[in-house]
Coordinates of C-alpha atoms in Angstrom, one line a residue:
M1 CA 41.7 188.4 204.0
K2 CA 38.2 188.8 205.6
K3 CA 39.6 187.9 209.1
A4 CA 42.4 190.4 208.5
H5 CA 39.9 192.9 207.6
Y6 CA 37.3 192.6 210.6
I7 CA 40.4 193.0 212.8
L8 CA 41.4 196.0 211.0
V9 CA 37.5 197.4 211.1
I10 CA 38.0 196.6 215.0
C11 CA 41.1 198.7 215.4
L12 CA 39.9 201.6 213.5
L13 CA 36.8 201.6 215.5
V14 CA 39.0 201.5 218.8
A15 CA 41.0 203.9 217.3
F16 CA 37.9 206.2 216.6
S17 CA 36.7 205.8 220.1
H18 CA 39.5 206.8 221.5
Y19 CA 39.6 209.9 219.2
L20 CA 35.8 210.6 219.9
Q21 CA 36.5 210.4 223.7
A22 CA 39.5 213.2 223.2
Q23 CA 37.1 215.5 221.4
V24 CA 34.6 215.5 223.9
N25 CA 34.8 218.8 225.9
T26 CA 34.4 217.7 229.5
D27 CA 34.8 221.2 230.8
Y28 CA 32.1 222.4 228.6
F29 CA 29.7 219.7 230.0
M30 CA 31.0 220.1 233.9
T31 CA 30.2 223.9 233.4
V32 CA 26.8 223.6 232.1
G33 CA 25.8 220.9 234.2
R34 CA 27.0 223.5 237.5
N35 CA 24.6 226.0 235.8
E36 CA 21.9 223.7 235.8
L37 CA 22.2 222.4 239.3
S38 CA 22.4 225.9 240.5
Q39 CA 19.3 226.9 238.9
G40 CA 17.8 223.7 240.4
N41 CA 17.5 221.7 237.1
N42 CA 18.5 218.7 238.6
A43 CA 17.6 216.1 235.6
E44 CA 19.4 217.9 233.2
A45 CA 22.5 218.4 235.4
I46 CA 22.4 214.7 235.7
N47 CA 22.7 214.3 232.0
K48 CA 25.6 216.6 231.5
F49 CA 27.6 214.8 234.6
N50 CA 26.4 211.5 233.1
T51 CA 28.5 213.0 230.1
V52 CA 31.6 213.9 232.1
V53 CA 31.9 210.6 234.1
K54 CA 31.3 208.3 230.7
F55 CA 34.7 209.9 229.3
D56 CA 36.3 211.1 232.3
K57 CA 36.0 208.2 234.9
G58 CA 38.4 209.9 237.2
N59 CA 36.7 213.1 237.5
F60 CA 35.7 213.0 241.4
E61 CA 33.7 216.4 241.2
A62 CA 31.3 215.0 238.4
Y63 CA 30.3 212.2 240.7
F64 CA 29.6 214.4 243.6
L65 CA 27.5 217.2 242.0
R66 CA 25.7 214.3 240.4
G67 CA 25.3 213.1 243.8
I68 CA 23.6 216.3 244.8
A69 CA 21.4 216.3 241.8
K70 CA 20.2 213.1 242.7
Y71 CA 19.7 214.0 246.6
Q72 CA 18.0 216.7 245.7
L73 CA 15.3 214.7 243.2
G74 CA 14.9 212.1 246.2
D75 CA 17.1 209.2 244.6
L76 CA 19.0 208.6 247.7
L77 CA 20.5 205.4 246.8
G78 CA 21.6 206.8 243.3
A79 CA 23.2 209.8 245.5
E80 CA 24.8 207.4 248.1
S81 CA 26.5 205.4 245.2
D82 CA 27.8 208.8 243.6
F83 CA 29.2 210.1 247.0
T84 CA 30.9 206.5 247.3
A85 CA 32.3 206.9 243.9
T86 CA 33.6 210.2 245.0
L87 CA 34.9 209.0 248.0
N88 CA 36.9 206.1 246.1
L89 CA 38.4 208.7 244.4
H90 CA 38.9 211.4 246.6
P91 CA 38.6 210.1 250.3
L92 CA 39.7 213.3 251.8
F93 CA 37.0 215.1 250.2
V94 CA 34.9 216.6 253.2
H95 CA 31.7 217.4 251.4
A96 CA 31.2 214.1 250.2
W97 CA 31.7 212.4 253.6
H98 CA 28.7 215.3 254.9
Y99 CA 26.3 214.7 251.9
R100 CA 26.7 210.5 252.3
G101 CA 25.9 211.3 256.1
L102 CA 22.8 213.1 255.2
V103 CA 21.8 210.6 252.9
R104 CA 22.3 207.6 255.1
D105 CA 20.8 209.6 257.9
N106 CA 17.7 209.8 255.4
L107 CA 17.9 206.2 254.4
Q108 CA 17.7 205.7 258.6
D109 CA 20.8 203.9 258.4
Y110 CA 22.1 206.0 261.3
Y111 CA 25.2 204.3 262.4
K112 CA 27.0 204.6 258.8
A113 CA 25.4 208.2 258.7
L114 CA 27.3 208.8 262.1
Q115 CA 30.6 207.0 260.8
D116 CA 30.5 209.3 257.8
L117 CA 30.1 212.4 259.6
D118 CA 32.6 211.5 262.2
N119 CA 35.1 211.1 259.3
A120 CA 33.9 214.2 258.0
I121 CA 34.8 216.2 261.4
K122 CA 38.0 214.4 261.7
L123 CA 39.0 216.4 258.6
E124 CA 37.2 219.8 259.3
P125 CA 37.0 219.5 263.2
F126 CA 35.5 223.1 263.6
D127 CA 32.9 223.4 260.8
P128 CA 29.6 224.0 262.8
D129 CA 27.6 222.7 260.4
L130 CA 28.9 219.3 260.4
L131 CA 28.5 219.2 264.2
V132 CA 24.8 220.5 263.8
S133 CA 24.4 217.2 261.1
R134 CA 26.2 214.9 263.6
G135 CA 23.9 216.5 266.3
T136 CA 20.8 215.8 264.1
V137 CA 21.8 212.2 263.5
K138 CA 22.0 211.4 267.3
I139 CA 18.5 212.8 267.6
H140 CA 17.2 210.8 265.1
M141 CA 18.9 207.9 267.1
G142 CA 17.2 209.0 270.2
S143 CA 20.1 209.9 272.2
Y144 CA 19.1 213.5 273.2
L145 CA 22.3 214.1 275.3
W146 CA 24.8 213.2 273.3
S147 CA 23.2 215.3 270.5
L148 CA 23.5 218.2 273.0
D149 CA 27.3 217.9 273.1
D150 CA 27.5 218.6 269.1
L151 CA 24.9 221.5 269.2
D152 CA 26.4 223.3 272.1
S153 CA 29.9 223.0 270.0
A154 CA 28.5 224.1 267.0
L155 CA 27.1 226.9 268.7
R156 CA 30.4 228.1 270.5
I157 CA 31.8 228.5 267.0
D158 CA 29.2 229.9 265.1
P159 CA 26.3 231.1 267.8
K160 CA 24.2 232.4 264.8
K161 CA 23.3 229.2 263.4
P162 CA 19.4 229.0 263.6
L163 CA 19.5 225.1 262.5
A164 CA 21.6 224.2 265.7
Y165 CA 18.9 226.4 267.8
M166 CA 16.1 224.3 266.1
N167 CA 17.5 220.9 266.6
R168 CA 18.9 221.8 270.3
A169 CA 15.1 222.7 270.8
I170 CA 14.2 219.2 269.8
A171 CA 16.7 217.6 271.9
R172 CA 15.9 219.7 274.8
A173 CA 12.0 219.1 274.5
S174 CA 12.6 215.4 274.3
L175 CA 14.4 215.8 277.6
K176 CA 11.3 217.5 278.9
D177 CA 13.6 220.5 279.1
Y178 CA 10.5 223.2 277.8
E179 CA 12.3 226.1 279.0
G180 CA 15.4 225.9 277.7
A181 CA 13.7 224.6 274.2
M182 CA 11.6 227.8 274.2
K183 CA 14.6 229.8 274.4
D184 CA 16.2 228.3 271.6
C185 CA 13.3 228.3 269.2
N186 CA 13.1 231.9 270.1
K187 CA 16.3 232.7 269.0
A188 CA 15.9 230.5 266.0
V189 CA 12.9 232.8 265.5
Q190 CA 15.0 235.9 265.9
L191 CA 17.6 234.7 263.4
E192 CA 15.3 233.5 260.9
P193 CA 11.9 235.3 260.8
Y194 CA 11.4 234.8 257.4
N195 CA 11.9 230.9 257.7
D196 CA 8.6 229.2 258.0
Q197 CA 10.1 225.8 259.6
V198 CA 11.3 228.1 262.6
F199 CA 7.5 229.1 263.3
M200 CA 6.3 225.6 262.7
R201 CA 9.0 224.1 265.3
R202 CA 8.0 226.5 268.0
G203 CA 4.5 225.7 267.3
V204 CA 5.0 222.1 268.0
L205 CA 6.7 223.2 271.3
K206 CA 3.8 225.3 272.1
Y207 CA 1.2 222.4 271.5
D208 CA 3.7 220.0 273.4
M209 CA 3.3 222.5 276.4
E210 CA -0.7 222.5 275.9
D211 CA -0.4 226.3 274.8
Y212 CA -2.7 225.3 271.9
K213 CA -3.3 229.5 271.2
G214 CA 0.4 230.1 270.7
A215 CA 0.6 227.1 268.9
I216 CA -2.0 228.2 266.5
D217 CA -0.6 231.5 265.9
D218 CA 2.9 230.2 265.0
F219 CA 1.3 227.7 262.6
Q220 CA -0.8 230.6 261.2
Q221 CA 2.6 232.7 260.7
A222 CA 4.5 229.7 259.0
I223 CA 1.7 229.1 256.6
K224 CA 1.7 233.0 255.6
L225 CA 5.3 232.3 255.0
N226 CA 4.6 228.6 253.3
D227 CA 1.4 227.4 252.7
D228 CA 2.3 224.5 250.7
N229 CA 3.7 222.2 253.7
P230 CA 1.1 219.7 254.8
Y231 CA 2.9 218.9 258.2
T232 CA 2.2 222.7 259.3
W233 CA -1.7 222.4 258.2
F234 CA -1.6 219.1 260.2
N235 CA -0.1 220.4 263.4
Q236 CA -2.3 223.3 263.5
A237 CA -5.5 220.9 262.8
M238 CA -4.3 219.0 265.9
A239 CA -4.1 222.4 267.6
R240 CA -7.5 223.6 266.8
Y241 CA -9.1 220.6 267.9
H242 CA -7.6 220.7 271.5
Y243 CA -8.7 224.6 271.1
G244 CA -12.1 223.6 270.6
D245 CA -12.6 224.8 267.1
T246 CA -13.3 221.4 265.5
L247 CA -15.1 223.0 262.1
A248 CA -11.5 224.8 261.4
A249 CA -9.5 221.6 262.1
I250 CA -12.1 219.9 259.9
D251 CA -10.7 222.5 257.1
D252 CA -7.1 222.3 257.9
Y253 CA -7.2 218.5 257.4
S254 CA -8.9 219.0 254.1
R255 CA -6.0 221.1 252.9
V256 CA -3.4 218.4 254.3
I257 CA -5.4 216.5 251.8
E258 CA -5.3 218.8 249.1
L259 CA -1.4 218.8 249.2
D260 CA -1.1 214.9 250.4
P261 CA -3.8 213.0 249.0
Y262 CA -2.5 209.7 250.2
N263 CA -2.3 210.6 253.7
A264 CA -4.6 208.3 255.6
L265 CA -4.2 209.5 259.0
S266 CA -5.6 212.9 258.0
F267 CA -8.7 211.3 256.3
Y268 CA -8.7 209.2 259.8
N269 CA -8.6 212.1 261.7
R270 CA -11.0 214.3 259.6
A271 CA -14.0 211.3 260.0
L272 CA -13.7 211.5 263.5
L273 CA -14.3 215.0 263.5
K274 CA -17.3 214.8 261.2
S275 CA -18.7 211.9 263.1
Q276 CA -18.5 214.3 266.3
R277 CA -20.2 216.8 264.1
K278 CA -23.1 214.5 263.0
D279 CA -22.0 214.5 259.4
L280 CA -22.2 210.3 259.5
D281 CA -22.6 210.4 255.8
G282 CA -19.1 212.7 255.4
A283 CA -17.1 210.7 258.1
L284 CA -18.4 207.3 256.1
Q285 CA -16.9 208.5 252.8
D286 CA -13.5 209.4 254.9
Y287 CA -13.2 206.2 256.5
N288 CA -14.0 204.3 253.1
K289 CA -11.0 206.4 252.0
V290 CA -8.8 205.5 254.8
L291 CA -9.4 201.6 254.0
M292 CA -8.4 202.3 250.2
L293 CA -5.3 203.2 251.7
N294 CA -4.7 201.0 254.3
P295 CA -6.7 197.9 254.2
D296 CA -5.7 196.5 257.6
N297 CA -6.7 199.5 259.7
I298 CA -8.5 198.0 262.7
Y299 CA -9.8 201.2 264.2
T300 CA -11.4 202.2 260.9
Y301 CA -13.2 198.9 260.6
Y302 CA -14.3 199.5 264.1
N303 CA -15.4 203.3 263.8
R304 CA -16.9 202.6 260.4
A305 CA -18.9 199.7 262.3
I306 CA -20.3 202.6 264.7
I307 CA -21.1 204.9 261.6
Y308 CA -23.2 201.9 259.9
H309 CA -24.9 201.1 263.2
L310 CA -26.3 204.7 263.5
L311 CA -27.3 205.0 260.2
E312 CA -29.1 201.3 260.9
D313 CA -27.6 199.6 258.2
Y314 CA -26.6 196.7 260.3
R315 CA -25.3 194.0 258.0
A316 CA -22.8 196.3 256.9
A317 CA -21.8 197.3 260.7
I318 CA -21.7 193.6 261.7
T319 CA -19.1 192.8 258.6
D320 CA -16.7 195.6 259.8
Y321 CA -17.0 194.5 263.7
T322 CA -16.4 190.9 262.5
R323 CA -13.6 192.1 260.2
S324 CA -12.0 194.2 263.3
I325 CA -12.1 190.8 265.0
E326 CA -10.5 188.9 262.4
L327 CA -8.0 191.5 262.2
F328 CA -7.6 191.6 266.3
P329 CA -9.2 188.3 267.9
D330 CA -8.7 190.0 271.5
F331 CA -10.4 193.1 270.5

């Protein structure tokens, strides 16, 4: 009797589980999840889509949208897994091929990213966004001439794609076509005058062309539009150094460090500038920070040894010179 009763309980639990599943309104959770995603509440969106896929494992859209939320949170491997699940359920879903390609590009898995974007373009051959994405992957692979084919095609389809101009400028600059790259940057600025990225990109190009004043002007405009991008501040510091304004460059590196406290290169560069300005104690503090972040940085030991030498702390200088030799015996 007890065994029969046990089997009956199991059957009732299974039946209740199916009943509960039937009672879950997955449409409601999909709607709320979409709203959370549109408002940038990615973690909440993921919770809602988790509920959907728990009770409706064939809902490809839930996997896809959960992948988007994970992608925006920086969970690239989780996003890749969800986009793969989407494609297993719906292999003709272009957006899933596109986004998995973007994720794999971010993961530096360029050949698989290219395969995904090839599949997307086979399904939608005249989508300029897909062509821009594939051209971008080719840039990351170092295939600049090859990338121009995609970017040119995208602009023939839609001549008002700022990202296509920006990326084509990168490819052209890499091929030393600075005049063509500048035309593309100017066009991107014309199309999106409130996008800090286009000014930052043009500033980098001007820096490469040794137009440091022009680069600074563009970086300052980018900062007016978005003052929280450490990459812009870093590039402005480099331009200001070459323009001869070391004090302003130090201030820029300090801003980078505020935004990105683990940026060892900014501490290192700021230490070099402090050394030039005879702020030996300040340089020493920055070199100490570099070695906390990167304890095997040969040149930091070497430069710190010079600071100790100038401060007449000879034992510390010998210790750092010795460490430099240990790390690189041919130094």
